[in-house]
CSV table of C-alpha atoms in Angstrom, one decimal:
chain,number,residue,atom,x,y,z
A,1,UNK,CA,145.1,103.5,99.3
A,2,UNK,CA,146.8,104.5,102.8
A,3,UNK,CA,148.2,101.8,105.1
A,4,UNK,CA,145.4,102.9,107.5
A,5,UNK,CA,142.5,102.0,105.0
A,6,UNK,CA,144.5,98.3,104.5
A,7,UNK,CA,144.8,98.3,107.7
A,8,UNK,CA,141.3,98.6,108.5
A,9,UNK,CA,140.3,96.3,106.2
A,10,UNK,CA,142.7,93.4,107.3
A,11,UNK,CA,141.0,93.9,110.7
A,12,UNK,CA,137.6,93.8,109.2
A,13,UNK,CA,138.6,90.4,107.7
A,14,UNK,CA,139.5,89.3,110.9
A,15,UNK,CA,135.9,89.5,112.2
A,16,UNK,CA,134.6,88.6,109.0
A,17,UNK,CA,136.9,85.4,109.4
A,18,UNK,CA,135.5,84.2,112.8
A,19,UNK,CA,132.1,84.6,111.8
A,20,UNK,CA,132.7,81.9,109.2
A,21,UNK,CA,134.6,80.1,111.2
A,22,UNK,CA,132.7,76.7,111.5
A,23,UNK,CA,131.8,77.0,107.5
A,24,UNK,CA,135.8,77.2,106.5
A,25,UNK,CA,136.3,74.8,109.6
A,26,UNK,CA,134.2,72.5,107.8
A,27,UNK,CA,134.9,73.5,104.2
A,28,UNK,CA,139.1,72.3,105.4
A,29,UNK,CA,137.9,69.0,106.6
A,30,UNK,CA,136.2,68.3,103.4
A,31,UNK,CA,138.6,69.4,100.9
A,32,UNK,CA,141.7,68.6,102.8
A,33,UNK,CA,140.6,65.6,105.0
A,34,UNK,CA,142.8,67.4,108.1
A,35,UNK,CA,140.8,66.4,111.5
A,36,UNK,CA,138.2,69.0,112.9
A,37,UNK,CA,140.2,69.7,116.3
A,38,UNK,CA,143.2,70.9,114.1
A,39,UNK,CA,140.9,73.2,111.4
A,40,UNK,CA,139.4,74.7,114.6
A,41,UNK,CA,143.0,75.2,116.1
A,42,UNK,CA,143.9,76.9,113.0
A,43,UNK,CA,140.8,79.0,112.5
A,44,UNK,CA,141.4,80.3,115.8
A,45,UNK,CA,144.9,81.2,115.8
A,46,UNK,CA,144.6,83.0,112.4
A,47,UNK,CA,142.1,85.7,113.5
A,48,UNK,CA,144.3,85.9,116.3
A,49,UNK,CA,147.5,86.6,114.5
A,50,UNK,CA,145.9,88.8,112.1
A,51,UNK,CA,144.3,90.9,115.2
A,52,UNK,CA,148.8,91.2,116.1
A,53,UNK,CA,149.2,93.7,113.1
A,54,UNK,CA,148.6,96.0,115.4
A,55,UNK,CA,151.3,95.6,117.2
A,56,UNK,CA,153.1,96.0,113.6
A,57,UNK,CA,151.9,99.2,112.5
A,58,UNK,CA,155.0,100.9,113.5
A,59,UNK,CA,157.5,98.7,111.9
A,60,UNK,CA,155.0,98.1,108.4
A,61,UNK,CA,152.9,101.5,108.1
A,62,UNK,CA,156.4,103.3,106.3
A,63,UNK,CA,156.6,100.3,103.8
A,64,UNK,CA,156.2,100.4,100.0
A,65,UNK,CA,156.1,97.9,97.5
A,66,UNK,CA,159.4,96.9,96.2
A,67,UNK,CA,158.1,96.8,92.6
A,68,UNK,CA,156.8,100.1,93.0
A,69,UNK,CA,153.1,101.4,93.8
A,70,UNK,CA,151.0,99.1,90.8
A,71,UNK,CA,153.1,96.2,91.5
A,72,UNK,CA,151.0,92.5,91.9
A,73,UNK,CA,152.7,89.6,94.2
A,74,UNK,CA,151.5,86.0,92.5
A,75,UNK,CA,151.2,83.8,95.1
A,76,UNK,CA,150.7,79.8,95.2
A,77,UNK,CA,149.7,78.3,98.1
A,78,UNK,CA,150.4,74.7,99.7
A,79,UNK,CA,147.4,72.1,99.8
A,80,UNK,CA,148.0,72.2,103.8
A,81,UNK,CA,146.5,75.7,104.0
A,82,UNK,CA,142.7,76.6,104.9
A,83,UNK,CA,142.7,79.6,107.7
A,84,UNK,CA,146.2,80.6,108.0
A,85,UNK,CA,146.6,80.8,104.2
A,86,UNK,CA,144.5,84.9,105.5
A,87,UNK,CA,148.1,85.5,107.3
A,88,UNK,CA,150.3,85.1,103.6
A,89,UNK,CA,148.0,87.0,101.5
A,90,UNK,CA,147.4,90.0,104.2
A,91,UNK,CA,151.5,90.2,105.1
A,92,UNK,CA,151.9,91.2,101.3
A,93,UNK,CA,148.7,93.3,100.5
A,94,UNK,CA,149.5,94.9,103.8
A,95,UNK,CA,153.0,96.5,102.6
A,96,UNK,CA,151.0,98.0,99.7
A,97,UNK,CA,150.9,95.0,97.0
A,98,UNK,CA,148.1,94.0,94.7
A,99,UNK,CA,147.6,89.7,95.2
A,100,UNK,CA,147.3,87.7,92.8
A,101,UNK,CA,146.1,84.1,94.6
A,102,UNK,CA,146.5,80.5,93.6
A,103,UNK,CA,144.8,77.5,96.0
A,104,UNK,CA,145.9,74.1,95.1
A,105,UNK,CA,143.4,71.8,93.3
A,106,UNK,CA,142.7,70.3,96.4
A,107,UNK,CA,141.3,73.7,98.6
A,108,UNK,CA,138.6,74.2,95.6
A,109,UNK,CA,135.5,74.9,98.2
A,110,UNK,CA,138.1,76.6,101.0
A,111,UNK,CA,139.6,79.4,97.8
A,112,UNK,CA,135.3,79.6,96.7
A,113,UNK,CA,135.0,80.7,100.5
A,114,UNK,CA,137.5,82.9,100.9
A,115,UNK,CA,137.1,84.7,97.6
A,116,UNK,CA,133.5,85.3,99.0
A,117,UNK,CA,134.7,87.1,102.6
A,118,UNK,CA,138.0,89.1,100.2
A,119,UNK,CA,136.0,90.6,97.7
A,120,UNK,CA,133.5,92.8,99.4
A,121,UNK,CA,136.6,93.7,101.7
A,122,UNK,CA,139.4,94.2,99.0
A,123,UNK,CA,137.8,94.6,95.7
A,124,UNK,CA,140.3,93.6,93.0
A,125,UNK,CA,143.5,94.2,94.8
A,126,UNK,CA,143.4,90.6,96.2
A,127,UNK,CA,142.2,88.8,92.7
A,128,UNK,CA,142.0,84.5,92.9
A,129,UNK,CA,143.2,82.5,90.2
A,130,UNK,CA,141.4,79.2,89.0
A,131,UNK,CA,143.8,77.8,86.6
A,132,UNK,CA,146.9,75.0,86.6
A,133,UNK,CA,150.2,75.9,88.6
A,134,UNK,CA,151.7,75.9,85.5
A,135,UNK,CA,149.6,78.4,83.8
A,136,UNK,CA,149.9,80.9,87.0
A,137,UNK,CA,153.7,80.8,87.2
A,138,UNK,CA,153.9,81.2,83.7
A,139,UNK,CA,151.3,84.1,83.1
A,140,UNK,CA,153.3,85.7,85.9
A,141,UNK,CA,156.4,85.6,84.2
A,142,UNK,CA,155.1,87.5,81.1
A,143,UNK,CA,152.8,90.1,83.1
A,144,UNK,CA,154.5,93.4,83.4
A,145,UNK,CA,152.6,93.8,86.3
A,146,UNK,CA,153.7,91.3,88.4
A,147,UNK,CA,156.8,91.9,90.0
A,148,UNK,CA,157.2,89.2,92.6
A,149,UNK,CA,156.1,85.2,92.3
A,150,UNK,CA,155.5,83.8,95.8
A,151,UNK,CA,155.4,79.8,96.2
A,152,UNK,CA,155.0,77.0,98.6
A,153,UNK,CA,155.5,73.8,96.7
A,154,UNK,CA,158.1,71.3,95.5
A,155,UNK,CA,161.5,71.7,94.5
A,156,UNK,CA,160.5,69.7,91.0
A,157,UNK,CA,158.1,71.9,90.1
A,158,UNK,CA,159.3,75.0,90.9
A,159,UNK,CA,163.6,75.1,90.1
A,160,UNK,CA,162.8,74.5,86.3
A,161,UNK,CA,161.5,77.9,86.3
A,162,UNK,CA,165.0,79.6,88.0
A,163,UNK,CA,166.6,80.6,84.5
A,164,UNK,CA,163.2,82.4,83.6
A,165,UNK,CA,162.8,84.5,86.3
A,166,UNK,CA,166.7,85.2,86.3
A,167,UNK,CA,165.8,86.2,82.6
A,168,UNK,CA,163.0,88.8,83.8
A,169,UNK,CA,164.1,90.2,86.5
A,170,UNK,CA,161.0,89.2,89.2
A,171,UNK,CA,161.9,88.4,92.4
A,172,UNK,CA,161.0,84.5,93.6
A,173,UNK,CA,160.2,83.6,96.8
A,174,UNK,CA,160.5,80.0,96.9
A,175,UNK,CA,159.8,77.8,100.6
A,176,UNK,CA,160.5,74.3,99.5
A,177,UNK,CA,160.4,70.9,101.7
A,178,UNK,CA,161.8,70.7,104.9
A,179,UNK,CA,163.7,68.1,106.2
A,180,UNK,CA,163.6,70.0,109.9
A,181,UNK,CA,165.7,68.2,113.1
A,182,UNK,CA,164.5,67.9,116.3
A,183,UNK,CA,167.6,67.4,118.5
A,184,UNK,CA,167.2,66.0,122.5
A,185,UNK,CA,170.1,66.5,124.6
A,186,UNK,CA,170.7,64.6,128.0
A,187,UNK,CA,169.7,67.5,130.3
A,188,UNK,CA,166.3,68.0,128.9
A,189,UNK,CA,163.4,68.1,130.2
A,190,UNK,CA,161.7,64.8,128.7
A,191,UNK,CA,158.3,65.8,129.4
A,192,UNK,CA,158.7,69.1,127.8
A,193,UNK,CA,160.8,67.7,125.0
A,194,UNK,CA,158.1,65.0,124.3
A,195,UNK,CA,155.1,67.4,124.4
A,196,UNK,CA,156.4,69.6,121.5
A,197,UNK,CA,157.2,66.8,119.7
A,198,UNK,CA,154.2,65.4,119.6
A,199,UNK,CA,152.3,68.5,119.0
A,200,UNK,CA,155.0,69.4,116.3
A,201,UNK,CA,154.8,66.1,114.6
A,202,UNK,CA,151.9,64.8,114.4
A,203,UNK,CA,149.3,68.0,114.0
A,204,UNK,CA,147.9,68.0,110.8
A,205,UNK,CA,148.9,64.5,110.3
A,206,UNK,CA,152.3,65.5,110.0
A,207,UNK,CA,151.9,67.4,106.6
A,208,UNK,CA,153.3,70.9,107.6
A,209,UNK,CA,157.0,71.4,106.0
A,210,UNK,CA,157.9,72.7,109.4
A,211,UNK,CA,157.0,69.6,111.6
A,212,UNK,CA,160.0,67.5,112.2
A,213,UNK,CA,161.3,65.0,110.7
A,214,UNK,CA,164.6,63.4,111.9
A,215,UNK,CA,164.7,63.1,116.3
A,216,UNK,CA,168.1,63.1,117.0
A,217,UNK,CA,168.2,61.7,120.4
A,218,UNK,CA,170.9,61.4,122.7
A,219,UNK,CA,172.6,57.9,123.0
A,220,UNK,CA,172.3,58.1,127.2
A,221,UNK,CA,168.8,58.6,127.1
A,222,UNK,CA,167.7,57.2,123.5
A,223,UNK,CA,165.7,53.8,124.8
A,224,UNK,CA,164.2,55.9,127.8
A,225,UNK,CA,162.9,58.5,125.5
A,226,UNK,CA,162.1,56.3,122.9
A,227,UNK,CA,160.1,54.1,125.0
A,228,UNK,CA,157.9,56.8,126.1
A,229,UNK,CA,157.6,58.7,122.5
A,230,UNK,CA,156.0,55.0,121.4
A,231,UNK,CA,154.1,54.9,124.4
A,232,UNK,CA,152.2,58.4,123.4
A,233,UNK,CA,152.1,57.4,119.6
A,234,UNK,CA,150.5,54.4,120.9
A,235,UNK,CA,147.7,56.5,122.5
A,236,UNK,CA,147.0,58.5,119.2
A,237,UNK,CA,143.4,57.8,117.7
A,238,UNK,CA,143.3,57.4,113.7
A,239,UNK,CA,140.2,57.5,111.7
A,240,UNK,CA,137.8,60.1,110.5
A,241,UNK,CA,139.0,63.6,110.3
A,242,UNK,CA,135.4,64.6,111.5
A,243,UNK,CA,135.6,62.8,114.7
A,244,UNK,CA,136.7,65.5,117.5
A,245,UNK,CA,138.7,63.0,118.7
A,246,UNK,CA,140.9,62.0,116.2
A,247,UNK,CA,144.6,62.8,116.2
A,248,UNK,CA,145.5,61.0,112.3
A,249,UNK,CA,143.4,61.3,109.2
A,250,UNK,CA,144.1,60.5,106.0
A,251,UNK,CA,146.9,62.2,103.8
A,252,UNK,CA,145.7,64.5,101.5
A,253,UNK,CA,148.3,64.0,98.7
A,254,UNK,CA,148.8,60.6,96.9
A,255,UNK,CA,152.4,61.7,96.2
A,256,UNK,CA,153.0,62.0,99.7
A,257,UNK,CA,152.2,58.5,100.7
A,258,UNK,CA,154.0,57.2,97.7
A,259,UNK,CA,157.2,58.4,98.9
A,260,UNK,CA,156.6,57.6,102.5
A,261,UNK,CA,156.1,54.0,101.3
A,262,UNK,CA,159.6,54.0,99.4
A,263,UNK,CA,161.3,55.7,102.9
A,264,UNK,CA,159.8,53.3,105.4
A,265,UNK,CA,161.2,50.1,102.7
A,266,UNK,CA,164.7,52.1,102.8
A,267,UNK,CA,164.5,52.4,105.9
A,268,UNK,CA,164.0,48.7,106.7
A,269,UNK,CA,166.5,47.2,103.8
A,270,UNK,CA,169.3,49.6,105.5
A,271,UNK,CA,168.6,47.9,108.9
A,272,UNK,CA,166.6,50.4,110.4
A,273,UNK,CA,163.3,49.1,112.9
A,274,UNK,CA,159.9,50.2,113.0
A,275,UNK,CA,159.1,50.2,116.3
A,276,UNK,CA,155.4,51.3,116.1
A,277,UNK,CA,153.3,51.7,113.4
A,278,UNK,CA,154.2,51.5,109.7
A,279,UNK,CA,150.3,50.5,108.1
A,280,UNK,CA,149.2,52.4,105.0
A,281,UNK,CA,146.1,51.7,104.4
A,282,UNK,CA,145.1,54.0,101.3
A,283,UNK,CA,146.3,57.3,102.1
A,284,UNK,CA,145.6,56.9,105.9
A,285,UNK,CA,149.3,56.5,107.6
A,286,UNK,CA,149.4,55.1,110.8
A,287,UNK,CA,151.5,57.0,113.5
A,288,UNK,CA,155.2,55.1,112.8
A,289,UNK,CA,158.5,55.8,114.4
A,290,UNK,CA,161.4,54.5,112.7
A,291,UNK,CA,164.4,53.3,115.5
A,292,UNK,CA,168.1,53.9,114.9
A,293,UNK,CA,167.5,55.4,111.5
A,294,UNK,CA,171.0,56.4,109.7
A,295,UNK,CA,171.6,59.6,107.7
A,296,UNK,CA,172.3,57.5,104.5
A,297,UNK,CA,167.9,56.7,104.3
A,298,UNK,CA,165.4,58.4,102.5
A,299,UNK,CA,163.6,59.3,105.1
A,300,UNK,CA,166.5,61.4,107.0
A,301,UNK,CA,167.2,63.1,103.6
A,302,UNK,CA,164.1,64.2,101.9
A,303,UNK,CA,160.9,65.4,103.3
A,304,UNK,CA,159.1,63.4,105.2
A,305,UNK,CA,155.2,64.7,105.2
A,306,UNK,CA,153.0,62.5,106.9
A,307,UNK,CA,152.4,61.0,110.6
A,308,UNK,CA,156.3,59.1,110.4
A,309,UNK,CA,159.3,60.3,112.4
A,310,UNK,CA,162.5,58.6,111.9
A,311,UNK,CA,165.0,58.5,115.2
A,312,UNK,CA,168.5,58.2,115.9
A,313,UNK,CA,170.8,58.1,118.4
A,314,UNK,CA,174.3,60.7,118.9
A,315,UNK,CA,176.9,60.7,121.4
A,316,UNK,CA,178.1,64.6,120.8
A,317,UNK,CA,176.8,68.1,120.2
A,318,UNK,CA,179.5,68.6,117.1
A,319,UNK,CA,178.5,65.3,115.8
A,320,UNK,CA,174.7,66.0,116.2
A,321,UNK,CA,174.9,70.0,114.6
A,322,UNK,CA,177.5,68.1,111.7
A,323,UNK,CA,174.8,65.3,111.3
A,324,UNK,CA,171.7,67.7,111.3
A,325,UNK,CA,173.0,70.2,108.5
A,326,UNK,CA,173.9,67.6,106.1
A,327,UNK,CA,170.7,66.6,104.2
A,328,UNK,CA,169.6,66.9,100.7
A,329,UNK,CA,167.7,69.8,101.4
């Protein structure tokens, strides 16, 4: 098939995609318990950013698959994906690759949707698989079809598997936690600082590996912009994800609150202060912002995915990049 004819039918999905827009809208709050206004955001931006291939023909139309023209990419998706999850599969199948797809457990009804909308479109060049993680990685592994295993996931469940893919040659393309700093230094602008933190932080409830984490703060203007980040938490609405004005719903992953639980105690035994927030009630998290956190906590070394942003205070931009760089991940 031509890169024209992929081409074409990535733009086709894009329409296809924003005529079921409220259904998979609907289908993410469900499944994934993410509030309405932030499914709609997503829904919206993905048609958009599919609709920006054009402005990539030139750079992908020359492409070919690195495993050579019947190659298949195996790819497992995050639980945090409903719309945007169109963007991963389509930057692969675009270059040329056959898909191989794998939801997590928890997107059931949003992967029985978008099978519906790909298969008229793509036939069985993007195929979607309904068994274990396990079972996926390791039928990947022995199919000489599959040259490529792509995963979002956990560094647990995923490094065990290094010495067999060394053993057969497929590439893996891993994107683990992130542990991601947000650094404030004195000259900046607080009100633009503090609207991209709260947008970055807390959308999706704070259960996107790229929202961050640790808020580095500098010490001349750490209670001033501290004050006001508690202020705006303060103003957050939690409760049902269907409610259009909800900012926090519930954490999808049991895990997730688990370990936020055991970070929040380390936190607090090492002296740490929760300034606001800090309620788990089931796997709804409160908004919480942990004050003068230190880099020997949980929290500011492992991934942190919920609604919970621990601060601290530095003096200098070599101590701040020093202190940002070293975490566990």
């Amino acid at each position: 098939m031509s890169f024209e004819d992929r081409f074409q039918r990535v733009m086709d999905l894009s329409r296809v995609l924003k005529r079921h827009r409220q259904t998979l809208v609907d289908l993410a709050v469900q499944d994934l318990r993410f509030t309405v206004s932030d499914c709609r955001v997503e829904a919206d931006l993905t048609v958009e950013r599919l609709k920006m291939y054009e402005e990539a023909r030139m750079l992908l139309q020359d492409r070919v698959p690195l495993g050579g023209p019947k190659s298949r990419v195996s790819l497992m998706l995050s639980y945090n994906g409903s719309a945007w999850i169109n963007n991963a599969i389509t930057s692969i199948y675009m270059v040329g690759n056959r898909v191989s797809v794998k939801f997590s457990s928890k997107g059931k009804d949003v992967m029985d949707l978008t099978e519906q909308m790909y298969r008229p479109l793509f036939g069985d060049a993007i195929t979607f698989y309904r068994g274990s993680g396990r079972s996926f990685i390791e039928e990947s592994l022995k199919d000489p079809e599959v040259s490529t295993v792509v995963v979002f996931g956990f560094d647990e469940n995923i490094m065990p598997y290094q010495e067999a893919f060394k053993k057969t040659g497929k590439k893996l393309v891993f994107e683990g936690p992130g542990q991601d700093p947000f650094i404030v230094f004195p000259d900046a602008d607080p009100e633009l600082a503090l609207g991209d933190l709260m947008q970055a932080k807390f959308m999706y409830s704070g259960q996107t590996c790229t929202a961050p984490k640790r808020i580095f703060i500098h010490s001349t203007i750490y209670q001033q912009f501290l004050e006001e980040f508690i202020a705006r938490v303060k103003r957050l609405v939690v409760g049902d994800p269907w409610d259009l004005h909800t900012n926090i719903s519930p954490v999808a992953s049991d895990l997730a609150v688990q370990r936020i639980k055991l970070q929040l105690q380390d936190a607090v035994q090492k002296g740490a202060e929760i300034a606001v927030g800090g309620t788990i009630e089931g796997n709804l998290i409160h908004p919480t912002i942990v004050k003068n956190a230190t880099d020997d906590m949980l929290g500011m070394q492992e991934e942190v995915f919920g609604p919970v942003a621990f601060t601290t205070p530095f003096t200098t931009t070599e101590e701040v990049l020093a202190r940002a760089l070293n975490h566990k991940y």
